[in-house]
Coordinates of C-alpha atoms (C1' of nucleotides) in Angstrom, one line a residue:
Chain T
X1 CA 0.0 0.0 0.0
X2 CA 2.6 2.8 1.5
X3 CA 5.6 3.0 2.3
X4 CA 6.0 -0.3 4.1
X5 CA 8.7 -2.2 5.2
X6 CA 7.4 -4.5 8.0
X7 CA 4.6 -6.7 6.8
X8 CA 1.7 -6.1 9.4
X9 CA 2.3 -2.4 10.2
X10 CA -0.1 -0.1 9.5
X11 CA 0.2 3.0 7.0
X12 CA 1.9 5.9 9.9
X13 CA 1.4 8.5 7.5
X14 CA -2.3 9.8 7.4
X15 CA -3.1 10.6 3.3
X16 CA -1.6 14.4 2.7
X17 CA -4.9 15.1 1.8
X18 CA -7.9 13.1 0.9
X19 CA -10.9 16.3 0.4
X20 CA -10.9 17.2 -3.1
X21 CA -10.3 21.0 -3.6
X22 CA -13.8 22.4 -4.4
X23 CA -15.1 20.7 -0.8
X24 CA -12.4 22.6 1.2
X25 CA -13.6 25.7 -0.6
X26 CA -17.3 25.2 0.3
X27 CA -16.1 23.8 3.7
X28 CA -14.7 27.2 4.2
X29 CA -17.9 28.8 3.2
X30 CA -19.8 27.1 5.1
X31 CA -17.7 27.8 8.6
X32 CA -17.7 31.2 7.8
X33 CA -21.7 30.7 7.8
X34 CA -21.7 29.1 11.2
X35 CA -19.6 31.7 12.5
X36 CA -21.6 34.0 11.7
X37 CA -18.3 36.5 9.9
X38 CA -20.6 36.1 6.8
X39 CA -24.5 36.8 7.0
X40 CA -26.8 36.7 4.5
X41 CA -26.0 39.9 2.0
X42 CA -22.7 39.5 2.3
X43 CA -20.4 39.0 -1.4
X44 CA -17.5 36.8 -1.4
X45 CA -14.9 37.9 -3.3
X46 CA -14.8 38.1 -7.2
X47 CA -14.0 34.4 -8.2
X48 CA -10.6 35.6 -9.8
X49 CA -9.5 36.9 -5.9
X50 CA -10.8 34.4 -4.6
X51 CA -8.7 31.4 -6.0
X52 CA -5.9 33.8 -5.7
X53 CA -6.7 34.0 -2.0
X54 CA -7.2 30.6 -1.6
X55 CA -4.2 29.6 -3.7
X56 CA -6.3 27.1 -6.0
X57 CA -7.5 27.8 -9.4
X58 CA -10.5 29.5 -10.5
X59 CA -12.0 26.1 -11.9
X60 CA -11.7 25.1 -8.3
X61 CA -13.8 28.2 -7.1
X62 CA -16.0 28.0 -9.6
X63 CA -16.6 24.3 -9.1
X64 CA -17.0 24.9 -5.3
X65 CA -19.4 27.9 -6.0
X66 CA -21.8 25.6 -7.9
X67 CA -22.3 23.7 -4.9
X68 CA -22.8 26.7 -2.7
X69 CA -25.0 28.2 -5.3
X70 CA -27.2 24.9 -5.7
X71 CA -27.6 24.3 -1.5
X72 CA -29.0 27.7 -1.7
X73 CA -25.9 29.1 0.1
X74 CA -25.7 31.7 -2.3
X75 CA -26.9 33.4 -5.6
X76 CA -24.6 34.8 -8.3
X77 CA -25.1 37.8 -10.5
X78 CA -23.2 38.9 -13.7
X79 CA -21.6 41.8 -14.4
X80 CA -20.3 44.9 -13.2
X81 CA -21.6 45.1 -9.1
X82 CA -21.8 41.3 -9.9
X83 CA -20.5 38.1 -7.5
X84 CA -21.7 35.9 -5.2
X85 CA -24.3 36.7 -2.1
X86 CA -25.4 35.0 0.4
X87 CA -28.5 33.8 0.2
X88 CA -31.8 34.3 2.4
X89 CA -32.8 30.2 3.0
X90 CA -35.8 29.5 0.9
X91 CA -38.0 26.5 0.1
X92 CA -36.9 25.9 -3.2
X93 CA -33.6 23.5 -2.0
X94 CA -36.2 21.2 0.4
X95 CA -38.3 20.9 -2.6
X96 CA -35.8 20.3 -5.4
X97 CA -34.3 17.7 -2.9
X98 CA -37.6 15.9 -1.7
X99 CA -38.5 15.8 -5.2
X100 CA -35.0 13.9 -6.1
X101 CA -36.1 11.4 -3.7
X102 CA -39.1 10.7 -5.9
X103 CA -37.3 10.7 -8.8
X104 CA -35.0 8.3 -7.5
X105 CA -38.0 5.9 -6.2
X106 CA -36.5 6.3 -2.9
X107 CA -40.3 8.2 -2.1
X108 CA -43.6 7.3 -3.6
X109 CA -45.8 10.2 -4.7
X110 CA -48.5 8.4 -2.2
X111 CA -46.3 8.6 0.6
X112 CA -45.6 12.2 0.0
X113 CA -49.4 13.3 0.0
X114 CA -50.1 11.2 3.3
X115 CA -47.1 12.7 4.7
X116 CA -48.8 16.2 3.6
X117 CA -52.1 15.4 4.8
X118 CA -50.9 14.1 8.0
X119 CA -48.6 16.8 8.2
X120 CA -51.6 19.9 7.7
X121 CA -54.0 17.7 10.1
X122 CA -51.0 18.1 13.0
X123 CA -50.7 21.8 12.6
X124 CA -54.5 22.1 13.4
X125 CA -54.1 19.9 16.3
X126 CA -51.5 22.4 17.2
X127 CA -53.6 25.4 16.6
X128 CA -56.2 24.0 18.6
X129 CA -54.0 23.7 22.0
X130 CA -53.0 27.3 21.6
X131 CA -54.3 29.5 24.6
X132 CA -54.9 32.5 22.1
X133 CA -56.7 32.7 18.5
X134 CA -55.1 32.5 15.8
X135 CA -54.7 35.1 13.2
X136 CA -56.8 34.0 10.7
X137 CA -56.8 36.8 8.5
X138 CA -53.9 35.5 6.4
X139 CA -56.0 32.4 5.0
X140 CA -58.8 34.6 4.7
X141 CA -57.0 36.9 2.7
X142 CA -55.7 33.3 0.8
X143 CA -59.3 32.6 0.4
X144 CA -60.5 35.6 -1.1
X145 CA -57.3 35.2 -3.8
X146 CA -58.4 32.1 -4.9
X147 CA -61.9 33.0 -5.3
X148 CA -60.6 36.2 -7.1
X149 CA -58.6 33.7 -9.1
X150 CA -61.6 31.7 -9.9
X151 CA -64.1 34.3 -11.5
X152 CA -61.0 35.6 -13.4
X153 CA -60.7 32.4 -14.6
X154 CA -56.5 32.6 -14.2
X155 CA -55.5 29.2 -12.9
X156 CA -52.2 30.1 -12.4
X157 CA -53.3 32.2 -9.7
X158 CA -55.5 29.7 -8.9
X159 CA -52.2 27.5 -8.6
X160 CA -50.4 30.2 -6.3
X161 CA -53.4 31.2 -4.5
X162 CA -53.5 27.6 -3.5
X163 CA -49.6 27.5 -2.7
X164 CA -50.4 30.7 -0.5
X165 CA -53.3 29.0 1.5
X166 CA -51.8 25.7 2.7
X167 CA -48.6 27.8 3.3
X168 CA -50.6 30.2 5.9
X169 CA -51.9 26.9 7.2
X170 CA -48.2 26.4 7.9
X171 CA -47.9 29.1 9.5
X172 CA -50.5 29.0 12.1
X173 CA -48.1 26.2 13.8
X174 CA -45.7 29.6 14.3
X175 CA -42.7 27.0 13.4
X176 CA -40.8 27.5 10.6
X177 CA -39.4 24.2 10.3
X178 CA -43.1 23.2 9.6
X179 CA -43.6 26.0 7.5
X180 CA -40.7 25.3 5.4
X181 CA -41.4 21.1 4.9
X182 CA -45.1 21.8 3.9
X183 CA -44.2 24.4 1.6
X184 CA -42.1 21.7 0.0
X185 CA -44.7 19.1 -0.1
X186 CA -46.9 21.5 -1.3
X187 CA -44.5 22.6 -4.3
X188 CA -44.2 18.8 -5.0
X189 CA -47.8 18.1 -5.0
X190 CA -48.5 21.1 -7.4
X191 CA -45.7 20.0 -9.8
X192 CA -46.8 16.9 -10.2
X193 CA -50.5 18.0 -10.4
X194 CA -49.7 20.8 -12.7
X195 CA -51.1 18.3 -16.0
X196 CA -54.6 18.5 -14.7
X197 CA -55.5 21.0 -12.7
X198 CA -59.2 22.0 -13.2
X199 CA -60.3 18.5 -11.9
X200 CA -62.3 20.5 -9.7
X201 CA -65.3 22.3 -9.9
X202 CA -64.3 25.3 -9.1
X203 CA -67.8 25.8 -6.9
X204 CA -66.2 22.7 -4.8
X205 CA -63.7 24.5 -4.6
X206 CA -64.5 27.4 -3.1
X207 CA -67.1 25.9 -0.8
X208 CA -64.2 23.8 1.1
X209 CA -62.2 26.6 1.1
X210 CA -64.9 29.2 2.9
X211 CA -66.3 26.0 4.9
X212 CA -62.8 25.3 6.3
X213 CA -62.1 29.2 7.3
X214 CA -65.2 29.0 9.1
X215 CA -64.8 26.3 11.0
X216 CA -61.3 27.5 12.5
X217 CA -62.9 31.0 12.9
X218 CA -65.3 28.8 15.4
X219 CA -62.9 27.1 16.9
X220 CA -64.1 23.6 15.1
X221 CA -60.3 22.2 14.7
X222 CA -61.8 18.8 14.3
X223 CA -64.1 19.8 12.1
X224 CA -61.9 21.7 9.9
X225 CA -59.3 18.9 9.9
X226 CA -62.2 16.5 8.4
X227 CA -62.9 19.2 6.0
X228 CA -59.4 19.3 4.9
X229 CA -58.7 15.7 4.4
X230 CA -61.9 15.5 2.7
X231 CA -60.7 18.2 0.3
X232 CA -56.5 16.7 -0.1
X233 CA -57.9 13.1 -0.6
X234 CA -60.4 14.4 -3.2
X235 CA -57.3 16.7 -5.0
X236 CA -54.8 13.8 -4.5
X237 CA -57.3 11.7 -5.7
X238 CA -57.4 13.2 -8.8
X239 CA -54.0 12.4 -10.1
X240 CA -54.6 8.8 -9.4
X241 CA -57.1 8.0 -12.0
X242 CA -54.4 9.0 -14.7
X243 CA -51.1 7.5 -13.1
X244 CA -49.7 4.9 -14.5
Chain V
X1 CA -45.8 40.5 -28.8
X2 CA -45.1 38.9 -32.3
X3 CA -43.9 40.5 -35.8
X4 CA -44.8 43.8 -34.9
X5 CA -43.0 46.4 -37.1
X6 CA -44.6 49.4 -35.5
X7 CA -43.3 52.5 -34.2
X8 CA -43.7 50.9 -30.6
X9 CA -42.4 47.7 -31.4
X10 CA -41.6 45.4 -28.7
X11 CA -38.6 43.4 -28.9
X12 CA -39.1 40.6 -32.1
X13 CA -36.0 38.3 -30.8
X14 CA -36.7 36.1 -28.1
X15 CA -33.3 35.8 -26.2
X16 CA -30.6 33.6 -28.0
X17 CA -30.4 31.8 -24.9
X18 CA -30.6 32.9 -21.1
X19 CA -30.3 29.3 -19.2
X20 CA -26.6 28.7 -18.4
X21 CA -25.1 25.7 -20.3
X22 CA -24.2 23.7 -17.3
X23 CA -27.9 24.4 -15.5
X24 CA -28.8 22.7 -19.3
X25 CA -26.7 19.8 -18.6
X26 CA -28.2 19.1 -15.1
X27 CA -31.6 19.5 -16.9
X28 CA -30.8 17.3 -18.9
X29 CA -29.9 14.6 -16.3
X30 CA -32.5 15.3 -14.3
X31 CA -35.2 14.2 -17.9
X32 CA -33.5 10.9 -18.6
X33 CA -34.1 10.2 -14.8
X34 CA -37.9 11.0 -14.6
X35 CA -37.9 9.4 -17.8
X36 CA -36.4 6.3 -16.4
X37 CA -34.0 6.4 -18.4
X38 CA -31.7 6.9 -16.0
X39 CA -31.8 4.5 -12.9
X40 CA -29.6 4.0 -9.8
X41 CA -25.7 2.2 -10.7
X42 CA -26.1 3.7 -14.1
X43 CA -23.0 5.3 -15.3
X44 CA -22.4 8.8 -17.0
X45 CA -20.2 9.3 -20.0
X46 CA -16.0 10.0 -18.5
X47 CA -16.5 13.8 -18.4
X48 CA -14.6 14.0 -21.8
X49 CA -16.5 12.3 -23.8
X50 CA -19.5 13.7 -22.2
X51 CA -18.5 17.5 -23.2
X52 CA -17.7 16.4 -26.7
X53 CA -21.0 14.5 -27.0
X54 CA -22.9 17.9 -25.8
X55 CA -20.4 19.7 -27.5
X56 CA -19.6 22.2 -24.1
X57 CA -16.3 22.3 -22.5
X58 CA -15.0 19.9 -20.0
X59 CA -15.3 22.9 -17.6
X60 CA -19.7 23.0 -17.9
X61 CA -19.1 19.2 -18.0
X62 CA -17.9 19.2 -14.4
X63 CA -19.6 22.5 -13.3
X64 CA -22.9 20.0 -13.5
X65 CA -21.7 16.9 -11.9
X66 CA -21.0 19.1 -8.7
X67 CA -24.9 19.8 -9.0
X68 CA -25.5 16.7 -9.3
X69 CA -23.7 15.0 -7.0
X70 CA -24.6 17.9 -4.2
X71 CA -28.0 16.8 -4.7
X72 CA -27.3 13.6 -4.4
X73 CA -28.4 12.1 -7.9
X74 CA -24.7 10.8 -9.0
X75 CA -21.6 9.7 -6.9
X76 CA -18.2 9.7 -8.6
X77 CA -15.1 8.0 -8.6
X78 CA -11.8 8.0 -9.6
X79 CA -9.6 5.6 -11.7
X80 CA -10.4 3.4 -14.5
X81 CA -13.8 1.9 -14.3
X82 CA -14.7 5.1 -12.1
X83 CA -17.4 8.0 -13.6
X84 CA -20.2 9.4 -12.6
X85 CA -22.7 7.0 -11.3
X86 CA -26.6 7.6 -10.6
X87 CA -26.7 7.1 -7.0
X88 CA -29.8 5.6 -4.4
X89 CA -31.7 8.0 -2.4
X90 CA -30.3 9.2 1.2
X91 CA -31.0 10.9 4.3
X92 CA -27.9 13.1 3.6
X93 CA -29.0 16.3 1.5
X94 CA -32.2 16.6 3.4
X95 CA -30.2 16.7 6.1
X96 CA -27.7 19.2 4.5
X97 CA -30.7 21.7 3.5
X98 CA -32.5 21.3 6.6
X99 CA -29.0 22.4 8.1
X100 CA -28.3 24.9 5.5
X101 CA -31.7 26.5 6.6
X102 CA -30.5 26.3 10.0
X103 CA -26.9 28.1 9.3
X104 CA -28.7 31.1 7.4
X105 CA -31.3 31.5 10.3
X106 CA -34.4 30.8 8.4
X107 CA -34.9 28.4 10.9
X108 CA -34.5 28.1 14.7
X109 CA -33.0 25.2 16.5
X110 CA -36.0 25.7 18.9
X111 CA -38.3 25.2 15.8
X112 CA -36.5 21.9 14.7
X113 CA -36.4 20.5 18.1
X114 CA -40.4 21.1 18.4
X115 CA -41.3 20.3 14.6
X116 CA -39.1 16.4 15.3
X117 CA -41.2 16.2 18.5
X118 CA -44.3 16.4 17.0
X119 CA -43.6 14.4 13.8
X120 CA -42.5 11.3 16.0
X121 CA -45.8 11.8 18.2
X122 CA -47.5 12.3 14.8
X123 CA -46.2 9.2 14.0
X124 CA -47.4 7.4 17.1
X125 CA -51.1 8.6 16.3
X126 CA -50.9 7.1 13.5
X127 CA -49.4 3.9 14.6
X128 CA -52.0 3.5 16.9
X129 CA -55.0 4.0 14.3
X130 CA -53.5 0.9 12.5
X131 CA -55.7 -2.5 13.0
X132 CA -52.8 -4.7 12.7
X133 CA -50.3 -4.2 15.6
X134 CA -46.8 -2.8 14.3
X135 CA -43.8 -4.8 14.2
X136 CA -41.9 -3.8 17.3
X137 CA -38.8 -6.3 16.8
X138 CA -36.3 -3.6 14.8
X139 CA -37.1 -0.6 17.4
X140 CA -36.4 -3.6 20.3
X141 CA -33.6 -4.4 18.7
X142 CA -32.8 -0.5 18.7
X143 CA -33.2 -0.3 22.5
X144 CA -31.2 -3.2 23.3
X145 CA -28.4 -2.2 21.2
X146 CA -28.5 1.0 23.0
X147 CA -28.3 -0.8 26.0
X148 CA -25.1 -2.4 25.0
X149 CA -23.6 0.8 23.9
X150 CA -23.8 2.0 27.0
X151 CA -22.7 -0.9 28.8
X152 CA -19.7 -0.6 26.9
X153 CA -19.2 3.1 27.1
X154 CA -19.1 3.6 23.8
X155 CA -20.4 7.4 23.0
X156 CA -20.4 7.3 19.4
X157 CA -21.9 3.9 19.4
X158 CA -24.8 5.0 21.9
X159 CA -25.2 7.6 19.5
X160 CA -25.9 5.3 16.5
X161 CA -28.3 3.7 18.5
X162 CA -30.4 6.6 19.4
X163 CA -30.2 7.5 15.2
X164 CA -31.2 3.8 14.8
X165 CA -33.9 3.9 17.7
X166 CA -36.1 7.3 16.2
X167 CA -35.5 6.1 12.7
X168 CA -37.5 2.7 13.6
X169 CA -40.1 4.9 15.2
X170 CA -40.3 6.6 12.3
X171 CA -41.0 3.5 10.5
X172 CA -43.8 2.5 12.0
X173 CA -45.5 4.7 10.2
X174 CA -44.3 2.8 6.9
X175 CA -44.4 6.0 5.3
X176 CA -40.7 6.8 3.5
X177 CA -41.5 10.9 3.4
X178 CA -41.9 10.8 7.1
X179 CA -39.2 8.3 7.3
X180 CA -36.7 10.2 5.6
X181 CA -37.5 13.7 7.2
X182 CA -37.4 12.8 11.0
X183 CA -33.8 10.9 10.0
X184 CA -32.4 14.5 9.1
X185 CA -33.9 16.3 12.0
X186 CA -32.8 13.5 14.3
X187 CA -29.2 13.7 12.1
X188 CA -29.2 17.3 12.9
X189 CA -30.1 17.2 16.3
X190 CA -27.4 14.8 16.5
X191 CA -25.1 17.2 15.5
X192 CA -25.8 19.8 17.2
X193 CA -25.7 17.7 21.0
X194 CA -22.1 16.0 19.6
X195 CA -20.7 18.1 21.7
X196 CA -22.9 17.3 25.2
X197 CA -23.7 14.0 24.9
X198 CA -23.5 12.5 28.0
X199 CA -26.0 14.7 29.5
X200 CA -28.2 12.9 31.0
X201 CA -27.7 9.6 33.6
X202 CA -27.1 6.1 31.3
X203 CA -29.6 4.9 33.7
X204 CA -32.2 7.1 32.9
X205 CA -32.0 6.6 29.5
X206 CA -32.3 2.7 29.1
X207 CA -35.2 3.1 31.2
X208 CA -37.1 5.7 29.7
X209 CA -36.3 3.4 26.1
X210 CA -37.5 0.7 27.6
X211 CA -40.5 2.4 29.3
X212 CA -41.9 3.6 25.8
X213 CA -41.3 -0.2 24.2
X214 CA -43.3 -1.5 26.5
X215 CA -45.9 1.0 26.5
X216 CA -46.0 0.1 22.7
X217 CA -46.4 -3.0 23.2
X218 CA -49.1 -3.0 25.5
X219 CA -51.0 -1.0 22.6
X220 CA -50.9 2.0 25.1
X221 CA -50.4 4.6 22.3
X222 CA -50.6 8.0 24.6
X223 CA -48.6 6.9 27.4
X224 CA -45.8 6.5 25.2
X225 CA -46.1 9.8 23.4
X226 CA -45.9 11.5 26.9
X227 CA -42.6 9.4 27.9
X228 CA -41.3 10.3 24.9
X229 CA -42.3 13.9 24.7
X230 CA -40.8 13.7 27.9
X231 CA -37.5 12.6 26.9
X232 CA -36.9 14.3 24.2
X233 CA -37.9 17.8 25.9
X234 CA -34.6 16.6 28.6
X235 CA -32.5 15.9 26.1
X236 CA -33.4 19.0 24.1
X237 CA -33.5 21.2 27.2
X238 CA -29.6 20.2 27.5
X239 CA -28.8 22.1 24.4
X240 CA -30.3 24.9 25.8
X241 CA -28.1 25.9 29.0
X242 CA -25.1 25.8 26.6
X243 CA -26.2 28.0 23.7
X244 CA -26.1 31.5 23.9
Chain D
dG1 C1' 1.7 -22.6 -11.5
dG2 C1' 0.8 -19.0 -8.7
dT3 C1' 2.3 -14.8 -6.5
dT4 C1' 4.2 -10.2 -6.8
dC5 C1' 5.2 -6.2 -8.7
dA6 C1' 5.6 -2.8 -12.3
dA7 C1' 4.1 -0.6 -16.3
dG8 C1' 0.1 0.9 -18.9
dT9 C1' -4.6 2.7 -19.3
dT10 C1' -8.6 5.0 -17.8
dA11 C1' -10.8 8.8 -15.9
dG12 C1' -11.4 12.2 -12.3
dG13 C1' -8.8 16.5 -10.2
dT14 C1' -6.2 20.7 -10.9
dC15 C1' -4.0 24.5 -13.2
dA16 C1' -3.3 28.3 -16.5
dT17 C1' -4.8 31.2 -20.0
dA18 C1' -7.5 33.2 -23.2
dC19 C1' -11.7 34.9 -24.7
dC20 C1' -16.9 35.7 -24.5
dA21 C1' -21.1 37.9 -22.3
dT22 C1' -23.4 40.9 -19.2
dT23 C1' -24.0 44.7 -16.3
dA24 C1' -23.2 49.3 -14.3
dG25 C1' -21.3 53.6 -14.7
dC26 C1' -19.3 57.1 -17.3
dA27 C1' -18.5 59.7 -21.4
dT28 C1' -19.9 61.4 -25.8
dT29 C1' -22.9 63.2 -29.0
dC30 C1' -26.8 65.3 -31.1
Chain P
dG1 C1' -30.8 66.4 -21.4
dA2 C1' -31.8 62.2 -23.3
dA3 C1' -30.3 58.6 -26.3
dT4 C1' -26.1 56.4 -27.6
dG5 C1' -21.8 54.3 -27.2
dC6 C1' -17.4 53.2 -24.5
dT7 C1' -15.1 51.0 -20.6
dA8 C1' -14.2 48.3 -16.6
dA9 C1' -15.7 44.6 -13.6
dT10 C1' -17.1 40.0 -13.2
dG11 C1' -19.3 35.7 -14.2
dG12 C1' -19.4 32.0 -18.2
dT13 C1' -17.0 29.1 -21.6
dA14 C1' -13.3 26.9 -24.2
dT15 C1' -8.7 24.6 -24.6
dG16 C1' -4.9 22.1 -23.4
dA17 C1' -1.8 20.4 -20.4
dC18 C1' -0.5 17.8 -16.5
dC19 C1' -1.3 15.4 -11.9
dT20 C1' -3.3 11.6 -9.3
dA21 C1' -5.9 7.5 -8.1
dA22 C1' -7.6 3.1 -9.4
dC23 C1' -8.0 -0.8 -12.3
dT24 C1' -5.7 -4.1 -15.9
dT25 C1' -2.3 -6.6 -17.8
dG26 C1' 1.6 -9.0 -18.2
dA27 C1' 6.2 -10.2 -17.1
dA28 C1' 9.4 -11.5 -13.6
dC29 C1' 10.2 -14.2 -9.9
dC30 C1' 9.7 -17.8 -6.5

DNA sequence: GGTTCAAGTTAGGTCATACCATTAGCATTC
DNA sequence: GAATGCTAATGGTATGACCTAACTTGAACC
């Protein structure tokens, strides 16, 4: 293997190095992050300076800000004021990631909407322990969109309305750990929905939607959690029929 | 918005091309996977050959595969026979993002600690709506595993044991989204105690482990949400006197 | 004949350099 | 003074060379 004159000893020097280049990079990065010396906002330097600071060469960089760039570590703009920022977190890496799993087979599209269902449902149980309200006039405001969305007969605002109303669903639970895993699942389940939306009527529709609001505005969490898994089973439901 | 040679034309030429060409090559990959094309152990043109067959340089060639393997859809290797290989779903980047989100203060470690609690009580709902009993043999096997760790004072393997302990949990519900999102907050959490494990009394532990198996397998559903609740709100709480 | 070792081959990893493309700001021009 | 064009900064792409790790092969040796 080594350097190894005796038969049984083992190798006594470690590997000089074993990390390929590009991963110290982002390793760098990333303790910078933890340490809080870079925030979100902040620019690294010009990818030129960079691999001159870092000693390594700008394919190196450049590989290592791909990486950064796809966990949603940071964005990167062209030209003149131009580099790399860091990023504000978003949902879009949890979705893109969840939705590799599917791709993969290592998650069936079933799973996923029992997980969401299941998921939503716990929120309201959550809601309903709470000591105060809720602020319900986010999802009412979601509400109106989608019935706004309706008449004008735009489903992609219908589509984003939607995204908009599970999210402040999310939201009630105040965590944004839930928040963020929802939105996810909720991204997914639109994606993959996106061939026939208008399953629907939109009357339907609109009637869970106001039925639900109510029924939280009463206090009804049981109530409104029926309502809801009436209404993801039904949409769910609906991409059965052609799967497969 | 088409031919429109008017005074007030708006612009005729749709952009020659705005995606970047290694963002095309990941797309690219990404199709031939959802079209099954692609499966796991399948292997990706030598990055050479790859470039001249999309006719890009090497550079975009390798720019993509760090996509790709960040999100966990290839693995590489050196040497002959090596490449890029299509690689099985993991816990890993779910992990990574959820930590990612954590780094750039999107979301609280309070807020992860909470969301895994609920999940893995979640979980126990729905174990105990099933009308088959579960299979409690793996998550035994977890408990007395983490019996021996601890018998042998081995930290890192106790520490396997507790991943190995909330990940059968999480099974129970035999749903892989819930499966695969309580292993990254329990992978997190993980991290994040590394550095204060031995908190809390060996004895205590085994016994509250044991505790909730047998509360399982008396079919006493609620009693074992509250020991674990319990537990995981001590082990939690001993994060807490050390931040900050 | 089988073991060992060394060279060859494959393919990823790194470096260096040049040039293209885009953006912002400044200068020029009418 | 507003449209136009130049310039510098900075990311994006292309080449080509060389290094390094891992597998293959075959020859030398026991």
């Amino acid at each position: 293997m080594a350097a190894n004159p005796s038969k049984t000893s083992k190798p006594v020097f470690a590997p000089v190095r074993q990390d390929r280049n590009f991963e110290v990079v982002v390793q760098r990065v990333r303790d910078k992050l933890m340490d809080g010396e870079l925030r979100p906002g902040d620019k690294l330097p010009p990818e030129r300076e960079f691999a001159k600071q870092l000693n390594v060469s700008r394919n190196v960089v450049r590989e290592a800000l791909r990486i950064l760039e796809n966990a949603g570590l940071v964005r990167t703009r062209k030209g003149a004021h131009g580099g790399a920022f860091v990023a504000p977190g978003g949902t879009a890496q949890m979705t893109q990631v969840m939705g590799d799993l599917i791709l993969l087979n290592a998650i069936s599209l079933e799973d996923l909407f029992e997980a969401r269902t299941l998921l939503l449902e716990m929120v309201l149980d959550k809601v309903g322990q709470l000591d105060h309200p809720p602020d319900l006039e986010p999802l009412a405001n979601a509400v109106e969109e989608t019935r706004a969305a309706v008449m004008a007969g735009d489903s992609a605002r219908r589509v984003a309305a939607a995204r908009d109303f599970y999210h402040q669903i999310a939201e009630l639970s105040g965590n944004s750990a839930l928040v963020f895993t929802t939105n996810a699942q909720t991204d997914l389940v639109q994606t993959f929905l996106r061939f026939r939306i208008s399953d629907m009527e939109p009357e339907d529709l609109i009637n869970s939607r106001v039925a639900f609001l109510e029924m939280l505005r009463e206090g009804k969490f049981e109530d409104a959690k029926v309502e809801l898994r009436q209404h993801l089973d039904r949409v769910h439901k609906s991409l059965w029929s052609k799967k497969s």
